[in-house]
Amino acid sequence: MTRTAGPPSQIHDLVLRGGRVLDPETGHDALADVGVTGGTITAVSARPLVGRRTVDVRGLVVAPGFIDMHSHSHDVAGHRLQAMDGVTTALDLEAGLSPVDEGYRQAAAEGRPLNYGFSASWCQARMAAVGGLPHGGGMHVALGLLGNPAWQGEATGTQVDEMLELLRLDLAAGALGIGVVVGYAPRVRPEEYLAVSRLAAESGRPTYTHARDLVEQFPDVAIDGAQEIARAAAETGVHAHFCHITSTSRLHSDKVMQLMDDTRAEGGRISTEAYPYGAGMTAIGAAFLAPELLAATGLTPDGIVYAATGERMANAERLREVRAKDPAGLAIAHFLNEADPFEQGLIDRALLHPSTVVGSDAMPLTWTNGEPDPLAWPLPPTAVTHPRTAGTFAKVLRRYVRELDALTLLEAVSRSSFGPARILQDSVPAMRRKGRVQVGCDADLIVFDAETVTDRATYEHSTRPSLGFAHVLVGGVPVVQDGALCLDALPGRPVRA
Ligand SMILES: [Zn+2]
């Protein structure tokens, strides 16, 4: 790593003075000053730097801002919660958007606290080409249609071609790969998944998959969900990113991780991602939450909590009612029991595996009074979500570094910043300048107290922001300063392939 840039007398816009500077790529872990000018890191030096503004960060850690590959936060409120959790780049790669341009335009027009980017959405392209539903409309429209059987059926060859054409346009517009939530449409033919993977491989970009069911869960599934990802990587050469691996693999997570290891050993390009919680969250109308399918995966109706009211589904009948009335309504689904040592162990092992990066699966907020107010801060108690939205990254630091001593601080930071950058950078050159504290890299920087940083969001109090991130800079602009959110900061910029 270059320790200094320019003449020693150079005056930087901002100097972070005397922090413990972590750079996962080089392994740098030492006290240094960091200079920032015009959105770029202009020096990292063991000797004191001169700045127009100097912030004393002695006793604190300076690290690359976290890059969340799995964030469905598509508004200012969600970005703010994630900023308080150390995130500087929030990418929606699993679901994505189609047309992807629509999402980039909306984010640019409204302004975003964090950098943002999207994959091409297989689901939205399929809704249009196969389901005959309107194309686009953003995340909320897609969530509203997620449980609609119209888009989930088998497709004709012509329909698949039309869908691939929509995805091709999105890739040409800079989409960061293709998001494939095939688990939401289990009757899709395996050939279609391969065709989508081939298209991604041709464009040199990854697929990001929410896997379909495993054969242990549903013996008559068209193809085992984990085998499908492994096969696509092997046959098409695509970089296949396996989203929230414990959320779909559940009790079979160890076996699925082993299959991914075997596939990698044979040359397949596979990365995995996990969040540190046992519950998932999705639209209550999702195909896999149908009452008649729950038993196969060990879920019961009372493990499903409707976010809008906090109601636990008393029985299959009640679940059926709510699915019919509000299919787009979000619900928490307790897939794995965090209080059970075996089930918590599955989450821990998947997250601690060397190939796994941290991804939050941050969800759009549910406004229990029906009136979204995304510019309110602090968030009112009428805003609820899954605690992973607010607390994933701080929880990894608290639990796996401080409490379990299972990761070094540098390792935990790496899985949350450099790791995601490395997965993306072959196809997204801009990511070579992120996830690093090096001269010439983007000044997406976080400053936190390693001894106290902690998540505070729980299933009961899901939007409590994390604590301990003193400063969060996005392109050199403070989004969090002295632990407080900067209300008018909207420095987020698009990340495109
Ligand atoms: Zn998912």
Coordinates of C-alpha atoms and ligand atoms in Angstrom, one line a residue:
M1 CA 0.0 0.0 0.0
T2 CA 1.2 3.5 -0.8
R3 CA 1.6 5.3 2.5
T4 CA 1.5 8.8 1.3
A5 CA 0.6 10.5 -2.0
G6 CA 1.8 13.9 -3.3
P7 CA 4.2 16.0 -1.4
P8 CA 4.3 15.7 2.4
S9 CA 3.1 19.3 2.6
Q10 CA -0.1 18.5 0.7
I11 CA -3.2 19.8 2.5
H12 CA -6.1 17.5 2.5
D13 CA -9.8 18.5 2.8
L14 CA -10.2 16.2 5.7
V15 CA -7.8 14.3 7.9
L16 CA -9.0 11.4 10.2
R17 CA -6.3 11.7 12.9
G18 CA -4.7 8.7 14.6
G19 CA -7.2 5.9 14.2
R20 CA -6.5 2.2 13.9
V21 CA -6.7 1.9 10.1
L22 CA -7.8 -1.5 8.6
D23 CA -7.4 -2.4 5.0
P24 CA -8.5 -5.9 4.3
E25 CA -6.8 -6.3 0.9
T26 CA -3.3 -5.6 2.2
G27 CA -3.9 -6.7 5.8
H28 CA -2.9 -3.2 7.0
D29 CA -3.8 -2.9 10.7
A30 CA -2.0 -0.1 12.3
L31 CA -2.4 3.5 13.6
A32 CA -2.4 6.1 10.8
D33 CA -3.8 9.3 9.6
V34 CA -6.1 9.2 6.6
G35 CA -6.4 12.1 4.2
V36 CA -9.5 12.7 2.1
T37 CA -9.8 15.2 -0.7
G38 CA -12.7 15.6 -3.1
G39 CA -14.3 12.2 -2.4
T40 CA -11.0 10.2 -2.7
I41 CA -8.6 8.9 -0.2
T42 CA -5.5 11.0 -0.8
A43 CA -3.1 9.7 1.9
V44 CA -2.7 6.9 4.5
S45 CA 0.3 7.8 6.6
A46 CA 1.9 6.9 9.8
R47 CA 3.1 10.5 10.0
P48 CA 0.7 13.3 10.8
L49 CA -1.1 14.8 7.8
V50 CA -2.3 18.3 7.4
G51 CA -6.0 19.0 6.7
R52 CA -8.3 21.9 6.3
R53 CA -10.5 20.0 8.8
T54 CA -9.1 17.4 11.2
V55 CA -11.2 14.9 13.1
D56 CA -9.6 13.2 16.1
V57 CA -10.4 9.5 15.8
R58 CA -7.7 8.2 18.3
G59 CA -9.0 5.0 20.0
L60 CA -11.4 4.3 17.1
V61 CA -11.2 2.0 14.1
V62 CA -11.1 3.5 10.5
A63 CA -12.3 0.9 7.9
P64 CA -13.8 0.8 4.5
G65 CA -17.5 1.4 4.5
F66 CA -19.6 -1.8 4.4
I67 CA -20.9 -2.9 1.0
D68 CA -24.3 -4.6 1.3
M69 CA -24.9 -6.9 -1.7
H70 CA -28.4 -7.7 -0.5
S71 CA -30.4 -4.6 0.4
H72 CA -34.0 -4.1 -0.6
S73 CA -33.8 -0.6 1.0
H74 CA -35.0 1.6 -1.8
D75 CA -35.6 4.8 0.0
V76 CA -34.0 7.4 2.3
A77 CA -35.4 5.8 5.5
G78 CA -33.9 2.4 4.8
H79 CA -30.5 4.0 3.7
R80 CA -30.4 6.0 6.9
L81 CA -30.9 2.9 9.1
Q82 CA -28.2 1.1 7.1
A83 CA -25.8 4.1 7.4
M84 CA -26.2 3.9 11.2
D85 CA -25.1 0.2 10.7
G86 CA -21.9 1.2 8.9
V87 CA -23.1 0.6 5.3
T88 CA -21.9 3.0 2.6
T89 CA -23.1 1.1 -0.5
A90 CA -26.4 -0.6 -0.6
L91 CA -27.0 -2.9 -3.7
D92 CA -30.1 -4.8 -4.5
L93 CA -28.7 -7.8 -6.3
E94 CA -31.0 -10.7 -5.3
A95 CA -34.3 -9.1 -6.5
G96 CA -32.9 -6.3 -8.6
L97 CA -35.1 -4.2 -10.9
S98 CA -36.4 -4.3 -14.4
P99 CA -36.3 -2.0 -16.2
V100 CA -33.2 -1.2 -14.3
D101 CA -32.9 2.3 -15.6
E102 CA -36.1 3.2 -13.9
G103 CA -34.6 2.4 -10.5
Y104 CA -31.4 4.3 -11.2
R105 CA -33.4 7.3 -12.4
Q106 CA -35.7 7.4 -9.4
A107 CA -32.8 7.1 -6.9
A108 CA -30.9 9.9 -8.7
A109 CA -34.0 12.1 -8.8
E110 CA -34.8 11.7 -5.1
G111 CA -31.3 11.5 -3.8
R112 CA -29.9 8.8 -1.6
P113 CA -27.6 8.9 1.5
L114 CA -25.7 5.7 0.3
N115 CA -24.3 4.6 -3.0
Y116 CA -26.8 2.3 -4.8
G117 CA -27.0 -0.2 -7.6
F118 CA -29.2 -2.9 -8.9
S119 CA -29.1 -6.2 -10.8
A120 CA -31.5 -6.9 -13.6
S121 CA -34.6 -8.5 -12.2
W122 CA -35.4 -11.9 -13.7
C123 CA -38.7 -11.7 -11.7
Q124 CA -39.9 -8.4 -13.1
A125 CA -38.8 -9.4 -16.6
R126 CA -40.8 -12.6 -16.2
M127 CA -43.8 -10.8 -14.8
A128 CA -43.9 -8.9 -18.1
A129 CA -42.9 -11.5 -20.6
V130 CA -44.6 -14.6 -19.1
G131 CA -47.2 -13.1 -16.7
G132 CA -48.5 -10.4 -19.0
L133 CA -48.2 -8.0 -16.1
P134 CA -47.0 -4.4 -16.5
H135 CA -43.3 -4.1 -16.7
G136 CA -41.6 -2.3 -13.9
G137 CA -42.9 0.0 -11.2
G138 CA -40.1 -0.6 -8.7
M139 CA -39.7 -2.7 -5.6
H140 CA -43.2 -2.1 -4.1
V141 CA -45.0 -3.1 -7.3
A142 CA -42.8 -6.2 -7.6
L143 CA -43.5 -7.2 -3.9
G144 CA -47.2 -6.7 -4.6
L145 CA -47.1 -9.2 -7.5
L146 CA -44.6 -11.7 -5.9
G147 CA -47.4 -14.1 -4.8
N148 CA -49.4 -13.7 -8.1
P149 CA -49.4 -17.1 -9.8
A150 CA -49.6 -15.4 -13.3
W151 CA -45.9 -15.0 -13.6
Q152 CA -44.8 -18.2 -11.9
G153 CA -45.8 -20.8 -14.4
E154 CA -44.0 -22.6 -17.2
A155 CA -43.0 -20.4 -20.1
T156 CA -43.1 -21.1 -23.8
G157 CA -39.8 -20.7 -25.8
T158 CA -41.0 -17.4 -27.2
Q159 CA -41.8 -16.1 -23.7
V160 CA -38.4 -17.1 -22.5
D161 CA -36.8 -15.3 -25.4
E162 CA -38.8 -12.2 -24.7
M163 CA -37.7 -12.3 -21.1
L164 CA -34.1 -12.8 -22.0
E165 CA -34.3 -9.8 -24.3
L166 CA -35.6 -7.6 -21.4
L167 CA -32.7 -8.8 -19.3
R168 CA -30.3 -8.1 -22.1
L169 CA -31.5 -4.5 -22.3
D170 CA -31.0 -4.2 -18.5
L171 CA -27.5 -5.5 -18.7
A172 CA -26.7 -3.1 -21.6
A173 CA -28.0 -0.3 -19.2
G174 CA -25.4 -1.2 -16.6
A175 CA -27.2 -3.7 -14.4
L176 CA -24.8 -5.4 -12.0
G177 CA -25.7 -8.9 -13.1
I178 CA -29.0 -10.8 -12.9
G179 CA -31.0 -11.4 -9.8
V180 CA -32.9 -14.7 -9.9
V181 CA -35.5 -15.3 -7.2
V182 CA -36.3 -18.7 -8.6
G183 CA -37.4 -19.9 -5.2
Y184 CA -40.5 -17.8 -5.6
A185 CA -41.5 -19.7 -8.8
P186 CA -40.7 -23.4 -8.2
R187 CA -42.4 -24.6 -11.4
V188 CA -39.9 -22.8 -13.6
R189 CA -38.0 -25.2 -15.8
P190 CA -34.3 -25.8 -14.9
E191 CA -33.5 -25.1 -18.6
E192 CA -34.7 -21.5 -18.1
Y193 CA -32.4 -21.0 -15.1
L194 CA -29.5 -22.3 -17.2
A195 CA -30.4 -19.9 -20.1
V196 CA -30.5 -16.9 -17.6
S197 CA -27.1 -18.1 -16.2
R198 CA -25.7 -18.3 -19.7
L199 CA -26.8 -14.8 -20.5
A200 CA -25.1 -13.5 -17.3
A201 CA -22.0 -15.4 -18.1
E202 CA -21.9 -13.9 -21.6
S203 CA -22.1 -10.5 -20.1
G204 CA -19.3 -11.4 -17.7
R205 CA -21.6 -10.6 -14.7
P206 CA -22.8 -12.8 -11.9
T207 CA -26.2 -14.2 -11.1
Y208 CA -27.6 -13.7 -7.5
T209 CA -30.0 -16.5 -6.6
H210 CA -32.7 -17.0 -4.1
A211 CA -32.5 -20.8 -4.4
R212 CA -35.5 -23.0 -4.9
D213 CA -36.4 -25.7 -2.5
L214 CA -34.1 -28.6 -1.6
V215 CA -34.9 -32.1 -2.5
E216 CA -35.0 -33.0 1.2
Q217 CA -37.8 -30.5 1.7
F218 CA -39.8 -31.3 -1.5
P219 CA -38.8 -34.6 -3.1
D220 CA -40.7 -33.7 -6.3
V221 CA -39.0 -30.3 -6.8
A222 CA -38.0 -29.9 -10.5
I223 CA -34.3 -29.7 -9.4
D224 CA -32.7 -29.5 -6.0
G225 CA -32.2 -25.7 -5.4
A226 CA -28.5 -26.1 -4.4
Q227 CA -27.7 -28.5 -7.2
E228 CA -29.2 -26.1 -9.6
I229 CA -26.8 -23.3 -8.6
A230 CA -23.8 -25.7 -8.6
R231 CA -24.7 -27.0 -12.0
A232 CA -25.2 -23.6 -13.5
A233 CA -21.8 -22.5 -12.3
A234 CA -20.2 -25.7 -13.7
E235 CA -22.0 -25.7 -17.1
T236 CA -22.1 -22.0 -18.0
G237 CA -19.1 -20.6 -16.2
V238 CA -21.2 -18.0 -14.6
H239 CA -20.2 -16.6 -11.3
A240 CA -23.1 -17.8 -9.2
H241 CA -23.7 -15.9 -5.9
F242 CA -25.8 -17.9 -3.5
C243 CA -27.9 -15.4 -1.5
H244 CA -28.8 -15.8 2.2
I245 CA -27.7 -19.4 2.2
T246 CA -29.2 -20.4 5.6
S247 CA -32.5 -18.7 4.8
T248 CA -33.3 -21.3 2.1
S249 CA -31.1 -24.2 3.2
R250 CA -32.2 -24.1 6.8
L251 CA -31.5 -27.5 8.5
H252 CA -29.5 -28.6 5.5
S253 CA -27.1 -25.6 5.5
D254 CA -24.0 -27.7 6.3
K255 CA -24.7 -30.0 3.4
V256 CA -25.3 -27.1 1.0
M257 CA -22.1 -25.4 2.1
Q258 CA -20.2 -28.6 1.4
L259 CA -21.7 -28.9 -2.1
M260 CA -20.6 -25.3 -2.8
D261 CA -17.1 -26.2 -1.6
D262 CA -17.0 -29.2 -3.9
T263 CA -18.2 -27.2 -6.8
R264 CA -15.5 -24.5 -6.2
A265 CA -12.9 -27.3 -5.9
E266 CA -13.9 -28.4 -9.4
G267 CA -13.5 -24.8 -10.8
G268 CA -17.0 -23.5 -10.4
R269 CA -17.2 -19.8 -9.5
I270 CA -19.5 -19.6 -6.4
S271 CA -19.8 -17.2 -3.6
T272 CA -22.1 -17.4 -0.6
E273 CA -23.7 -14.8 1.6
A274 CA -25.5 -14.9 4.9
Y275 CA -27.1 -12.7 7.6
P276 CA -26.8 -13.4 11.3
Y277 CA -30.5 -14.1 12.1
G278 CA -32.7 -17.2 12.1
A279 CA -35.8 -15.6 10.7
G280 CA -36.5 -14.5 7.1
M281 CA -38.9 -11.8 5.9
T282 CA -40.9 -11.7 2.7
A283 CA -44.3 -11.0 1.2
I284 CA -46.8 -13.2 3.1
G285 CA -48.3 -14.2 -0.3
A286 CA -45.0 -15.8 -1.4
A287 CA -45.6 -19.3 -2.9
F288 CA -43.4 -21.0 -0.3
L289 CA -45.5 -19.7 2.6
A290 CA -48.6 -21.5 1.4
P291 CA -50.1 -23.3 4.4
E292 CA -50.0 -26.7 2.7
L293 CA -46.2 -26.4 2.0
L294 CA -45.1 -25.3 5.5
A295 CA -44.8 -28.7 7.1
A296 CA -42.1 -29.9 4.6
T297 CA -39.7 -27.2 5.8
G298 CA -40.5 -27.5 9.5
L299 CA -42.3 -24.1 9.6
T300 CA -45.7 -23.8 11.4
P301 CA -48.2 -20.9 10.9
D302 CA -47.3 -19.5 14.3
G303 CA -43.8 -19.0 13.1
I304 CA -45.1 -16.4 10.7
V305 CA -45.6 -12.9 12.0
Y306 CA -47.5 -10.3 9.9
A307 CA -45.5 -7.1 10.2
A308 CA -48.4 -4.7 9.7
T309 CA -50.0 -5.8 13.0
G310 CA -47.5 -8.0 14.7
E311 CA -50.1 -10.8 14.5
R312 CA -48.8 -14.4 14.7
M313 CA -50.7 -16.6 12.4
A314 CA -52.8 -18.8 14.7
N315 CA -53.4 -21.5 12.2
A316 CA -53.5 -22.4 8.5
E317 CA -56.9 -20.9 8.0
R318 CA -55.8 -17.5 9.4
L319 CA -52.7 -17.6 7.2
R320 CA -54.8 -18.3 4.2
E321 CA -57.0 -15.3 5.0
V322 CA -54.2 -12.8 5.4
R323 CA -52.4 -14.1 2.2
A324 CA -55.6 -13.5 0.3
K325 CA -56.3 -10.1 1.8
D326 CA -52.8 -8.6 1.6
P327 CA -50.4 -10.8 -0.4
A328 CA -47.8 -8.1 -0.6
G329 CA -47.8 -7.5 3.2
L330 CA -44.5 -8.4 4.7
A331 CA -44.1 -11.1 7.3
I332 CA -41.3 -12.4 9.4
A333 CA -40.9 -16.2 9.1
H334 CA -39.0 -18.0 11.8
F335 CA -37.1 -20.5 9.7
L336 CA -34.3 -21.3 12.2
N337 CA -34.6 -21.0 16.0
E338 CA -31.8 -18.8 17.3
A339 CA -32.4 -20.2 20.9
D340 CA -31.7 -23.7 19.7
P341 CA -27.9 -24.3 19.8
F342 CA -27.9 -26.7 16.8
E343 CA -29.9 -24.3 14.7
Q344 CA -27.9 -21.3 15.7
G345 CA -24.8 -23.4 14.9
L346 CA -26.0 -23.7 11.3
I347 CA -26.2 -20.0 11.0
D348 CA -22.8 -19.5 12.6
R349 CA -21.0 -22.1 10.5
A350 CA -22.4 -20.7 7.2
L351 CA -21.6 -17.1 8.1
L352 CA -18.0 -18.0 9.3
H353 CA -17.2 -20.1 6.2
P354 CA -14.3 -18.4 4.4
S355 CA -16.3 -18.0 1.1
T356 CA -19.2 -16.2 2.8
V357 CA -19.8 -12.5 2.8
V358 CA -22.2 -10.6 5.0
G359 CA -25.4 -9.4 3.3
S360 CA -28.3 -8.0 5.3
D361 CA -31.3 -8.7 3.1
A362 CA -32.5 -5.3 4.4
M363 CA -36.3 -5.0 3.8
P364 CA -38.5 -2.0 2.9
L365 CA -40.1 -0.6 6.0
T366 CA -43.7 -1.5 6.8
W367 CA -45.7 1.5 8.0
T368 CA -48.2 0.1 10.5
N369 CA -50.5 3.1 10.1
G370 CA -50.4 2.8 6.4
E371 CA -48.8 6.2 5.9
P372 CA -45.1 6.0 4.7
D373 CA -43.0 8.9 6.0
P374 CA -39.5 8.0 4.6
L375 CA -38.0 11.4 5.5
A376 CA -38.9 11.2 9.2
W377 CA -35.9 10.8 11.6
P378 CA -35.7 9.4 14.1
L379 CA -38.1 6.8 12.6
P380 CA -41.5 6.8 14.3
P381 CA -42.7 3.6 16.1
T382 CA -45.1 3.1 13.2
A383 CA -42.2 2.0 11.0
V384 CA -41.3 -1.7 11.5
T385 CA -39.1 -4.2 9.7
H386 CA -36.8 -7.2 10.3
P387 CA -34.0 -6.4 12.7
R388 CA -31.5 -7.4 10.0
T389 CA -32.4 -4.2 8.1
A390 CA -31.0 -2.1 11.0
G391 CA -28.5 -4.4 12.7
T392 CA -26.8 -7.0 10.5
F393 CA -23.3 -5.5 10.3
A394 CA -23.0 -4.3 13.9
K395 CA -24.3 -7.7 15.0
V396 CA -21.5 -9.4 13.1
L397 CA -19.0 -7.2 14.9
R398 CA -20.6 -7.8 18.3
R399 CA -21.3 -11.5 18.1
Y400 CA -18.5 -13.0 16.0
V401 CA -15.7 -10.6 16.9
R402 CA -16.3 -9.5 20.4
E403 CA -18.5 -12.3 22.0
L404 CA -17.4 -15.5 20.2
D405 CA -13.9 -14.4 19.2
A406 CA -14.6 -16.4 16.0
L407 CA -13.4 -13.7 13.6
T408 CA -10.7 -11.1 13.9
L409 CA -11.8 -7.5 13.5
L410 CA -10.0 -7.4 10.1
E411 CA -11.7 -10.6 9.0
A412 CA -15.2 -9.3 9.9
V413 CA -14.5 -6.0 8.2
S414 CA -13.3 -7.8 5.1
R415 CA -16.4 -10.0 4.8
S416 CA -18.5 -6.8 5.0
S417 CA -16.5 -4.6 2.6
F418 CA -13.6 -5.9 0.6
G419 CA -15.2 -9.4 0.1
P420 CA -18.3 -8.0 -1.7
A421 CA -16.1 -5.6 -3.7
R422 CA -14.0 -8.5 -4.8
I423 CA -17.0 -10.5 -5.9
L424 CA -18.2 -7.6 -8.1
Q425 CA -15.0 -6.0 -9.3
D426 CA -14.4 -8.3 -12.3
S427 CA -17.6 -7.0 -14.0
V428 CA -17.9 -3.7 -12.1
P429 CA -14.6 -1.8 -12.3
A430 CA -15.8 0.9 -10.0
M431 CA -15.7 -1.7 -7.2
R432 CA -11.9 -1.8 -7.4
R433 CA -12.0 1.5 -5.7
K434 CA -14.3 0.4 -2.9
G435 CA -13.8 -1.8 0.1
R436 CA -10.3 -0.5 0.7
V437 CA -8.5 2.2 2.6
Q438 CA -5.8 2.9 0.1
V439 CA -4.7 6.0 -1.8
G440 CA -6.9 6.6 -4.9
C441 CA -9.8 4.7 -3.5
D442 CA -13.3 6.2 -2.9
A443 CA -13.6 7.9 0.5
D444 CA -16.4 5.6 1.7
L445 CA -15.1 5.3 5.2
I446 CA -16.5 4.3 8.6
V447 CA -15.1 5.1 12.0
F448 CA -16.3 3.0 14.9
D449 CA -15.6 1.9 18.4
A450 CA -14.7 -1.8 18.3
E451 CA -15.3 -2.2 22.0
T452 CA -18.9 -0.9 22.0
V453 CA -20.3 -1.1 18.5
T454 CA -23.5 -3.0 18.7
D455 CA -26.8 -3.7 17.1
R456 CA -29.9 -2.7 19.0
A457 CA -32.7 -3.9 16.7
T458 CA -34.7 -6.9 17.8
Y459 CA -37.8 -8.7 16.5
E460 CA -39.9 -6.5 18.9
H461 CA -38.0 -3.3 18.3
S462 CA -36.9 -3.7 14.7
T463 CA -35.9 -0.2 13.7
R464 CA -33.6 0.7 16.6
P465 CA -30.4 2.0 14.9
S466 CA -27.1 0.4 15.7
L467 CA -24.7 2.2 18.0
G468 CA -21.0 2.8 17.9
F469 CA -20.4 4.1 14.4
A470 CA -19.1 7.6 15.1
H471 CA -18.5 8.7 11.5
V472 CA -19.8 7.3 8.2
L473 CA -18.5 9.0 5.0
V474 CA -19.9 8.4 1.6
G475 CA -17.6 9.8 -1.1
G476 CA -16.0 11.9 1.6
V477 CA -19.3 13.4 2.7
P478 CA -20.5 12.7 6.3
V479 CA -23.7 10.8 6.5
V480 CA -23.2 10.1 10.2
Q481 CA -21.2 12.5 12.3
D482 CA -20.3 12.1 16.0
G483 CA -22.8 9.2 16.0
A484 CA -25.7 11.3 14.8
L485 CA -27.3 11.1 11.4
C486 CA -26.8 14.0 9.0
L487 CA -30.3 14.8 7.9
D488 CA -29.6 16.6 4.7
A489 CA -26.8 14.4 3.4
L490 CA -27.6 12.7 0.1
P491 CA -24.1 12.0 -1.3
G492 CA -25.0 8.5 -2.7
R493 CA -23.9 7.8 -6.2
P494 CA -24.9 5.1 -8.7
V495 CA -22.8 1.9 -9.1
R496 CA -23.1 0.5 -12.6
A497 CA -21.4 -2.2 -14.5
Ligands
ZN1 ZN -34.5 -13.8 -0.8

